[in-house]
mmCIF file of C-alpha atoms and ligand atoms in Angstrom:
data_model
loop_
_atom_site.group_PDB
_atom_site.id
_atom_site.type_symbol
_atom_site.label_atom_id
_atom_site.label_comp_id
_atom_site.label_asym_id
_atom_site.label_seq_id
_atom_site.Cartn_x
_atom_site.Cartn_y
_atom_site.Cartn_z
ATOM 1 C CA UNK H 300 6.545 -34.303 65.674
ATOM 2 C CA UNK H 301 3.688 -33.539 63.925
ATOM 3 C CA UNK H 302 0.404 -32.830 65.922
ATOM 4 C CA UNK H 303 -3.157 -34.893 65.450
ATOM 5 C CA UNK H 304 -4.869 -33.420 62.245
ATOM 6 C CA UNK H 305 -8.640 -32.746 62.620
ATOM 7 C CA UNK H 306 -11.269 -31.396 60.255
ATOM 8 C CA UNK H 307 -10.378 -28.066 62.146
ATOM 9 C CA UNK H 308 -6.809 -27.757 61.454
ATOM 10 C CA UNK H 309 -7.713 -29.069 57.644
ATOM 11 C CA UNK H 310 -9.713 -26.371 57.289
ATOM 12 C CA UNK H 311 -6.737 -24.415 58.227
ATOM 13 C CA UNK H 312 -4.780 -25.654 55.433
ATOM 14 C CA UNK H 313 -6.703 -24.472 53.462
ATOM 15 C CA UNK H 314 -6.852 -21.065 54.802
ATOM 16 C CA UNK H 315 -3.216 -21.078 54.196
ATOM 17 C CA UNK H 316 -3.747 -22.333 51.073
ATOM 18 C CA UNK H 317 -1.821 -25.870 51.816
ATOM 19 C CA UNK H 318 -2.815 -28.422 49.715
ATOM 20 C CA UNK H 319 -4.705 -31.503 51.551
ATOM 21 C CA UNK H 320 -4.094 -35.371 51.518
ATOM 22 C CA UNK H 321 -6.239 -38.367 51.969
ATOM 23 C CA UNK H 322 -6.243 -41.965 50.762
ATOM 24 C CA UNK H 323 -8.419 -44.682 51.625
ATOM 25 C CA UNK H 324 -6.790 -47.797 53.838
ATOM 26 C CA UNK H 325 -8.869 -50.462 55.289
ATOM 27 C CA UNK H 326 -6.568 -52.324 57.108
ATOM 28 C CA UNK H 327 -3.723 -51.481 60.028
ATOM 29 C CA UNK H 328 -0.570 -51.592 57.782
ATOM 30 C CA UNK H 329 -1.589 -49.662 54.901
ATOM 31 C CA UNK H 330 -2.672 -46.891 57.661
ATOM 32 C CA UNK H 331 0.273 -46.819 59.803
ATOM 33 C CA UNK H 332 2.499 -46.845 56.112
ATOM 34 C CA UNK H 333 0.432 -43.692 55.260
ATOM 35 C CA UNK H 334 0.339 -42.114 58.996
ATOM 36 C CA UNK H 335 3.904 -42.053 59.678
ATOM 37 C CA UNK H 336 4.467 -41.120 55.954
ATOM 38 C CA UNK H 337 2.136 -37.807 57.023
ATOM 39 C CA UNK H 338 -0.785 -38.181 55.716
ATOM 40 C CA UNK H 339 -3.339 -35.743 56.501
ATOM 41 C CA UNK H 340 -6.506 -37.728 56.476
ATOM 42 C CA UNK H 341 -7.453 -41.645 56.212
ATOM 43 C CA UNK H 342 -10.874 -42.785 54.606
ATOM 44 C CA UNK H 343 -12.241 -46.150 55.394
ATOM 45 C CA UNK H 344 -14.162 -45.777 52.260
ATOM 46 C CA UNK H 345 -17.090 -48.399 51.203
ATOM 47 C CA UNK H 346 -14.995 -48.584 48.167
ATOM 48 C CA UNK H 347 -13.799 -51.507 49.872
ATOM 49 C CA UNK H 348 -16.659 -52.804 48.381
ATOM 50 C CA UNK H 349 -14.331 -52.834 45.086
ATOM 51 C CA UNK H 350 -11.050 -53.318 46.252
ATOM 52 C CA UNK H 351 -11.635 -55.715 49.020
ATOM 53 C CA UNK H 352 -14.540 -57.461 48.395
ATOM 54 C CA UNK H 353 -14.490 -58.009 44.640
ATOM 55 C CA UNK H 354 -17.640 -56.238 43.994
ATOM 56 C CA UNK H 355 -19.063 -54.532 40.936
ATOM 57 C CA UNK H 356 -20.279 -51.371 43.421
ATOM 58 C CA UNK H 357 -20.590 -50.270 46.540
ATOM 59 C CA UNK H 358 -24.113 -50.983 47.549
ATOM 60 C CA UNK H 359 -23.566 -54.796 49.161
ATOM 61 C CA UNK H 360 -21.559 -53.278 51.601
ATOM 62 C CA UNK H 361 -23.164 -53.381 55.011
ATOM 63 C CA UNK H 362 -22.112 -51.541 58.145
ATOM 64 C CA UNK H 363 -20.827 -54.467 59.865
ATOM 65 C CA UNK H 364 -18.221 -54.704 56.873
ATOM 66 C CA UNK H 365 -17.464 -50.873 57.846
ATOM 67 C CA UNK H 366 -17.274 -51.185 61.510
ATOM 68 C CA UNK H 367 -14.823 -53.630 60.818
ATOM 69 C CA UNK H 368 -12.404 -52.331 58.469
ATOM 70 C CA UNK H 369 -12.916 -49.379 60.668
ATOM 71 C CA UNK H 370 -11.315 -51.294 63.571
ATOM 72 C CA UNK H 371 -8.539 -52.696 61.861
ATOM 73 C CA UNK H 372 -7.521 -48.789 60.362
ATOM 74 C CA UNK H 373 -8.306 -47.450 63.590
ATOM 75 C CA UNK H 374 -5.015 -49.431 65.277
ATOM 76 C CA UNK H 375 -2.728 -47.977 62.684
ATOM 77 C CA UNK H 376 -3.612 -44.642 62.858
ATOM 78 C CA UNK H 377 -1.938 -41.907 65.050
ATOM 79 C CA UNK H 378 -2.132 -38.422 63.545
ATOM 80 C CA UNK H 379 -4.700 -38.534 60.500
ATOM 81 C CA UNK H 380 -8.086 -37.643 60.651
ATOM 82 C CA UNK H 381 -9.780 -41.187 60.334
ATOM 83 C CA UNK H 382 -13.144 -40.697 58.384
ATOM 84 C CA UNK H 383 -15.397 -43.894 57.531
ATOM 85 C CA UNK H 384 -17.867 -43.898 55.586
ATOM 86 C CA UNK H 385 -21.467 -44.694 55.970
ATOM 87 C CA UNK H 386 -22.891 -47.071 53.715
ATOM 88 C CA UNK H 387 -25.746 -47.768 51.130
ATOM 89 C CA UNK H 388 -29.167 -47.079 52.671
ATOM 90 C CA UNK H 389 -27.702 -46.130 56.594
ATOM 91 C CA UNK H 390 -29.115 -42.595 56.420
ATOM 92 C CA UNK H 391 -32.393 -43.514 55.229
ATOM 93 C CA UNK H 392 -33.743 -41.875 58.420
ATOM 94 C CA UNK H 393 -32.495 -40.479 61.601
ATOM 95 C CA UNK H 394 -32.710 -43.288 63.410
ATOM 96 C CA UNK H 395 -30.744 -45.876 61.066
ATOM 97 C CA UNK H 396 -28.236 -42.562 60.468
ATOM 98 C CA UNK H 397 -28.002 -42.123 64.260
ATOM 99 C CA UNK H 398 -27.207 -45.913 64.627
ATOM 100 C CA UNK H 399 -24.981 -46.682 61.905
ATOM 101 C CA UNK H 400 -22.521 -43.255 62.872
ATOM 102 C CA UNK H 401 -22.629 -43.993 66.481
ATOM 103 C CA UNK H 402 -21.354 -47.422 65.391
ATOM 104 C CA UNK H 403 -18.400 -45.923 63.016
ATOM 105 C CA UNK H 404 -17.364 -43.603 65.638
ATOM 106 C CA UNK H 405 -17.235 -45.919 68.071
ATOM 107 C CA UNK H 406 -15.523 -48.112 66.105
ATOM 108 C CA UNK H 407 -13.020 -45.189 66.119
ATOM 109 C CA UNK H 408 -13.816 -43.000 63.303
ATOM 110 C CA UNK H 409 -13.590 -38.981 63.772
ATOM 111 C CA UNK H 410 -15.806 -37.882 61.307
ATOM 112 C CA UNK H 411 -18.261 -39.673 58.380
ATOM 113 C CA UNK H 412 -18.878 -39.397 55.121
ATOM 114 C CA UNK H 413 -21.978 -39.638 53.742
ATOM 115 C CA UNK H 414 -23.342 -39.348 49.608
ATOM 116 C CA UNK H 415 -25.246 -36.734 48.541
ATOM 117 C CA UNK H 416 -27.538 -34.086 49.016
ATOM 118 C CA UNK H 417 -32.039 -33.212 49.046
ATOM 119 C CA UNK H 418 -33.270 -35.215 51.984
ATOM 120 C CA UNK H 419 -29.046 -36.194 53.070
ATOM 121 C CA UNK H 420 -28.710 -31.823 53.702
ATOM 122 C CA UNK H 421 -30.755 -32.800 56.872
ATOM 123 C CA UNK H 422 -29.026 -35.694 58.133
ATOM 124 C CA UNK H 423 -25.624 -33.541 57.974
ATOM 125 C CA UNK H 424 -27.899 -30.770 59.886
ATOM 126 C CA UNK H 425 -28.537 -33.607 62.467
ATOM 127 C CA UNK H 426 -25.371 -34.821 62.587
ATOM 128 C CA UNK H 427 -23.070 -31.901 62.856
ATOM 129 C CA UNK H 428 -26.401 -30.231 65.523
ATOM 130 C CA UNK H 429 -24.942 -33.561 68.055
ATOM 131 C CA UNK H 430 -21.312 -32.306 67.398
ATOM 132 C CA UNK H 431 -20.454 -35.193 64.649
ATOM 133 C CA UNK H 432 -17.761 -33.872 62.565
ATOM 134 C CA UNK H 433 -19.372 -34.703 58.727
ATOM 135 C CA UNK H 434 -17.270 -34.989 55.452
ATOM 136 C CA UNK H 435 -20.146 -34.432 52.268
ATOM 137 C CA UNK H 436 -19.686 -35.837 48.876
ATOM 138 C CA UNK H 437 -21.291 -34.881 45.905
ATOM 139 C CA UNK H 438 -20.541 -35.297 41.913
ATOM 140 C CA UNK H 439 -19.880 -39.033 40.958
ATOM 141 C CA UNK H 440 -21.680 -40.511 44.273
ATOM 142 C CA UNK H 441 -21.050 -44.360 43.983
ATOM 143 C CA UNK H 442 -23.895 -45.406 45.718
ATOM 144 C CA UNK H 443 -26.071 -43.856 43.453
ATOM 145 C CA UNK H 444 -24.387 -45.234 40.491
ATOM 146 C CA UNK H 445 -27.440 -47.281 39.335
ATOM 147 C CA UNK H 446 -29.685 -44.048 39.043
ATOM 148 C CA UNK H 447 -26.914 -42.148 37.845
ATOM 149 C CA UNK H 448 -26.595 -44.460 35.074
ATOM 150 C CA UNK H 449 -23.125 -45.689 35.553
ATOM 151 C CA UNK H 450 -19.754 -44.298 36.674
ATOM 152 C CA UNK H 451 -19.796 -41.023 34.707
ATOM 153 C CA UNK H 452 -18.838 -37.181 35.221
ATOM 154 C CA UNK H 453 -21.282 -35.178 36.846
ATOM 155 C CA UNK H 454 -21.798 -31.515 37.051
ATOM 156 C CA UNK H 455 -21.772 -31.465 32.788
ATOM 157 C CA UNK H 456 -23.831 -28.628 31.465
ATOM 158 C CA UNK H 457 -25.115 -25.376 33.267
ATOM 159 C CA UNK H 458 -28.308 -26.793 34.913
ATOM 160 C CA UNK H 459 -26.091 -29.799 36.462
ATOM 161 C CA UNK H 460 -23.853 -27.457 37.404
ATOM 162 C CA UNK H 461 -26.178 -24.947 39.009
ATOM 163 C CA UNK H 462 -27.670 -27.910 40.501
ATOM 164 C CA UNK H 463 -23.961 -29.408 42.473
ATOM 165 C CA UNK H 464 -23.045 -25.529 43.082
ATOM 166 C CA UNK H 465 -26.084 -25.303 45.141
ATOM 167 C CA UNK H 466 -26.042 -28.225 46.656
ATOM 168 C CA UNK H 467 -22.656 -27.687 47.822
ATOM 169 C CA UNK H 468 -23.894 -24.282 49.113
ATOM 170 C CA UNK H 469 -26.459 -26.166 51.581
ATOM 171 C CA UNK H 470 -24.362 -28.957 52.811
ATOM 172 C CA UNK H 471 -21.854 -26.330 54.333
ATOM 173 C CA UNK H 472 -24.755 -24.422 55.354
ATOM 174 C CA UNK H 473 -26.302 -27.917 56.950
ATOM 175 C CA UNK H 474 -22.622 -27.854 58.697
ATOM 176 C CA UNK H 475 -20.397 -30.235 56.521
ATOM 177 C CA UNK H 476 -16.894 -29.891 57.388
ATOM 178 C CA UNK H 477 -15.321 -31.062 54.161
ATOM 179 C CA UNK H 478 -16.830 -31.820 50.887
ATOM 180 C CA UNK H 479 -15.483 -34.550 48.599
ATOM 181 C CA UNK H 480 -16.018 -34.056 44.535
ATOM 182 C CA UNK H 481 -15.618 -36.779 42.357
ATOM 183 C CA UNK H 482 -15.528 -36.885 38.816
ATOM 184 C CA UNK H 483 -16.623 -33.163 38.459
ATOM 185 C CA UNK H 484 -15.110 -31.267 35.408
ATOM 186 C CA UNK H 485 -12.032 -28.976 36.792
ATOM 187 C CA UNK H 486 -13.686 -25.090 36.333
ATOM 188 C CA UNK H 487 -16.696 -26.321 37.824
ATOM 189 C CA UNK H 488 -14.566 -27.792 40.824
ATOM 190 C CA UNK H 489 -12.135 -24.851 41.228
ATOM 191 C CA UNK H 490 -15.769 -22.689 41.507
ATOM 192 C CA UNK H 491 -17.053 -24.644 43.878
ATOM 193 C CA UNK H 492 -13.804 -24.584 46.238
ATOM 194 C CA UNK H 493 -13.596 -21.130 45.830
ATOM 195 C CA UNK H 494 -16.180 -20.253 47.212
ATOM 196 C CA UNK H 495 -16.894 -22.402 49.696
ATOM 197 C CA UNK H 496 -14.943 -21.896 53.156
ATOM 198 C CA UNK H 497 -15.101 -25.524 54.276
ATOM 199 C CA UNK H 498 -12.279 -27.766 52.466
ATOM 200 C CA UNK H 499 -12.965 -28.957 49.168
ATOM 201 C CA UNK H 500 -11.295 -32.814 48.213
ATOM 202 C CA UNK H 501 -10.967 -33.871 44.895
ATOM 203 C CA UNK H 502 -10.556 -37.495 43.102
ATOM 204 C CA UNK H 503 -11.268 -36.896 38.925
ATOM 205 C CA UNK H 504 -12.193 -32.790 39.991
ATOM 206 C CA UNK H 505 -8.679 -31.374 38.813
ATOM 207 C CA UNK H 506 -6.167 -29.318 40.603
ATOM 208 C CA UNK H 507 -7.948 -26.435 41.519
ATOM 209 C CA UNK H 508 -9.761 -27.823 44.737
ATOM 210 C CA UNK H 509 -7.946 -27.386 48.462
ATOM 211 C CA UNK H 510 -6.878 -31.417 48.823
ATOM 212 C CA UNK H 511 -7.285 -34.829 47.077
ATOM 213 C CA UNK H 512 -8.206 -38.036 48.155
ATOM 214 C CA UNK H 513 -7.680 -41.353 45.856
ATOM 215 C CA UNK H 514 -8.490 -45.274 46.084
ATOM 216 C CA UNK H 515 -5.181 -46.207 48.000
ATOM 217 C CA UNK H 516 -5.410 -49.392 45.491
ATOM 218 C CA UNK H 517 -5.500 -47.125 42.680
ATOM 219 C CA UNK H 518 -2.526 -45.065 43.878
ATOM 220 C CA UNK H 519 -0.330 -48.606 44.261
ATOM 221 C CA UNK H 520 -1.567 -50.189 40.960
ATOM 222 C CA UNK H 521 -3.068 -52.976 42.573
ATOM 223 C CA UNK H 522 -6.206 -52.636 41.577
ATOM 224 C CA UNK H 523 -7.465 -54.859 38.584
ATOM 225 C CA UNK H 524 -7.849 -53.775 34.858
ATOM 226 C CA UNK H 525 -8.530 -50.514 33.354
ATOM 227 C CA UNK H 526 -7.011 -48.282 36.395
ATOM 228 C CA UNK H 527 -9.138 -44.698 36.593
ATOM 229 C CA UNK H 528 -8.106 -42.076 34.587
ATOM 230 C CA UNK H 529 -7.724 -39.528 37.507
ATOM 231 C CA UNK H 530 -5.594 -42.047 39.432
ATOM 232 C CA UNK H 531 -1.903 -43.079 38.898
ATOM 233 C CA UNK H 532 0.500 -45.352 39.938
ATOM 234 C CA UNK H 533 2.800 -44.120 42.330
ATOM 235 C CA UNK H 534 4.469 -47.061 43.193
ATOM 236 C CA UNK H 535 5.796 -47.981 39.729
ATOM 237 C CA UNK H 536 7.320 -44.774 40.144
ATOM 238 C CA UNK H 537 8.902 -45.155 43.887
ATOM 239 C CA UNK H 538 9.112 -48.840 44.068
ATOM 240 C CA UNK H 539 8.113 -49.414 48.092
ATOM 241 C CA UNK H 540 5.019 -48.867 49.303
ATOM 242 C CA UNK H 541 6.343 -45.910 51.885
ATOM 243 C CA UNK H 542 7.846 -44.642 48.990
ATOM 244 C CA UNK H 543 4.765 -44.304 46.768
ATOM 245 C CA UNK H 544 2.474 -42.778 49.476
ATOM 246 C CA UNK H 545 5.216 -40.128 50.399
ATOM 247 C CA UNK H 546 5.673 -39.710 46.668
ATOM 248 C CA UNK H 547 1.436 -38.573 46.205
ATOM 249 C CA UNK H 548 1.858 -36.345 49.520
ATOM 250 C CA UNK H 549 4.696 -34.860 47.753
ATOM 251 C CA UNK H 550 3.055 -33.995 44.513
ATOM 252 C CA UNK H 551 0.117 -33.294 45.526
ATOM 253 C CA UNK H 552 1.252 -30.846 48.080
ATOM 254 C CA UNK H 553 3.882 -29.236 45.004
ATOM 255 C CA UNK H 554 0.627 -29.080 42.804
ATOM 256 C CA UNK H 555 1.921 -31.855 40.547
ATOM 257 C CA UNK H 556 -0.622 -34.164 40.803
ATOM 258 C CA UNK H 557 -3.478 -34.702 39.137
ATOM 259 C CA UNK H 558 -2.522 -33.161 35.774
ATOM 260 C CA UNK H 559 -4.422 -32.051 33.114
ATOM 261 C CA UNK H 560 -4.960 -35.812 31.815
ATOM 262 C CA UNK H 561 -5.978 -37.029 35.008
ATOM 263 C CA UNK H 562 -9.531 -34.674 35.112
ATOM 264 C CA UNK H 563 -12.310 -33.268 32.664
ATOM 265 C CA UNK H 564 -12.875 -30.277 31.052
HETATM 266 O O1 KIV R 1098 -15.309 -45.031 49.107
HETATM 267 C C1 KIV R 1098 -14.351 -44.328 48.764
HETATM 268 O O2 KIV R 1098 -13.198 -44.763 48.684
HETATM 269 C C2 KIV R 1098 -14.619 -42.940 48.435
HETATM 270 C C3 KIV R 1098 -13.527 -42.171 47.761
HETATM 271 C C4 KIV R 1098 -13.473 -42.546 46.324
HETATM 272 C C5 KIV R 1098 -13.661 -40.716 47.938
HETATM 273 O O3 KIV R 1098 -15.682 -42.455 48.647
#
C-alpha cells in the first residue's frame, strides 16, 4: 500500500529525480478515481471557476465556492496531498489571508496555493512562519489575467525572464514548498527547476520541470471548445475514466507527456 504523500515526501521525488503528478478534482468521485489510481497530489483549483461554473475566469470565484468543493474532494481523498487554492483578492492582507487558509484547511486542505509574487512573497513568509505548507505559482497566473492582458506565455524575453527567475528565487526563500509554472517557455522552466530545491510543477512549462499538474477537464476532454495546447485527451486514448488518469500518471512519470507540441519555445 502506498503511504500518504505530503509536500515533504514530493520534495523527495524529486530528489530522486521521480517525476510528480497532480490534477485538479472538485468533487468526491473524480478524487477517489485519481487517489486509488496513485496520484500524487489533488488541486481543488479556482479553475473551477471555468470548468464548473461556466465562467470566462477565475476571479468570481469566492471562498465559500472553495470551501466547498474543498469538502466534497476532501471525502475522496486518501493518499494525495490535497492542495486548494485561495482565491481572487483572499490574500489582500494578513488578515483576509489568515481567514480564507484557515477556512481551506479546515475544510481539509494540506497545503494552499496562492498566485504570484511582490507583496504575495510575504504572505507565503507568513504562512509557511505558522507551519502552513504553501504551493507558489508564478508564469500565466489566472487571476491576474486582466492585467496580464489575456491568457498568454509569460517569462518571454530576458527581462521577463530575469524577472520570474527571481521571483521564484524569493518565494522558496519566503518558504514555498512547491512552485507551479504555467505557460512558461520550456528552457526558461527547466532553469528555474534546476535550480531551485523545492519541486517545480508544470502545466504549458515543458518536460524539463520535476512534476505536472493539468485541468482534470482538460485531461478527459470534457472541457468545451478549443482544448489548451499543453493539455491532451487521455481518455480518447484509454476509454474509462480510471483508465485515462492512470494513463497521464504513466506518461508523465515515463517522460512522455507533455511533448514538444504541448509547450513553448
Ligand atoms: O486553478 C487551477 O486549476 C490551477 C492549475 C491550472 C494549476 O491553478
Amino acid at each position: 500500500m502506498e503511504s500518504k504523500k505530503t509536500v515533504r515526501s514530493l520534495s523527495g521525488f524529486k530528489s530522486e529525480g521521480r517525476k510528480i503528478t497532480m490534477l485538479t478534482a472538485y468533487d468526491a468521485s473524480f478524487a477517489r478515481h485519481m487517489d486509488e489510481a496513485g496520484i500524487d497530489s489533488i488541486l481543488v483549483g479556482d479553475s473551477l471557476g471555468n470548468v464548473v461554473q461556466g465562467r470566462e475566469t477565475t476571479v468570481p470565484v469566492t471562498l465559500n465556492d472553495m470551501v466547498y468543493h474543498t469538502r466534497c474532494v476532501r471525502r475522496g481523498v486518501k493518499q494525495a496531498l490535497l492542495i486548494a487554492d485561495l482565491p481572487f483578492m483572499t490574500i489582500r492582507d494578513r488578515d483576509h489571508c489568515l481567514a480564507a487558509t484557515t477556512a481551506l484547511m479546515q475544510a481539509g486542505a494540506e497545503a494552499i496555493k496562492l498566485e504570484g509574487a511582490g507583496p504575495v512573497v510575504r504572505r507565503v513568509e507568513e504562512l509557511a512562519g505558522l507551519g502552513i505548507s504553501v504551493c507558489a505559482h508564478l508564469g500565466l497566473t489566472p487571476q491576474t489575467v486582466h492585467h496580464l492582458g489575456g491568457f498568454r506565455v509569460q517569462g518571454r524575453g530576458e527581462r521577463e525572464a530575469e524577472k520570474l527567475h527571481s521571483d521564484a528565487r524569493a518565494l522558496q526563500a519566503a518558504g514555498a514548498g512547491l512552485l507551479v509554472l504555467e505557460c512558461v517557455p520550456r528552457d526558461l522552466a527547466g532553469e528555474i527547476s534546476a535550480d531551485l530545491d523545492i519541486p517545480v510543477i508544470g502545466i504549458g512549462a515543458g518536460a524539463e520541470v520535476d512534476g505536472q499538474v493539468l485541468v482534470a477537464y482538460d485531461a478527459l476532454g470534457i472541457t468545451h471548445g478549443n482544448r489548451p495546447r499543453f493539455s491532451h485527451d487521455f481518455l480518447a486514448d484509454a476509454g474509462t475514466i480510471p483508465g485515462a488518469i492512470k494513463a497521464f500518471i504513466d506518461q508523465v512519470g515515463a517522460g512522455n507527456f507533455p511533448g514538444k507540441e504541448h509547450g513553448w519555445d
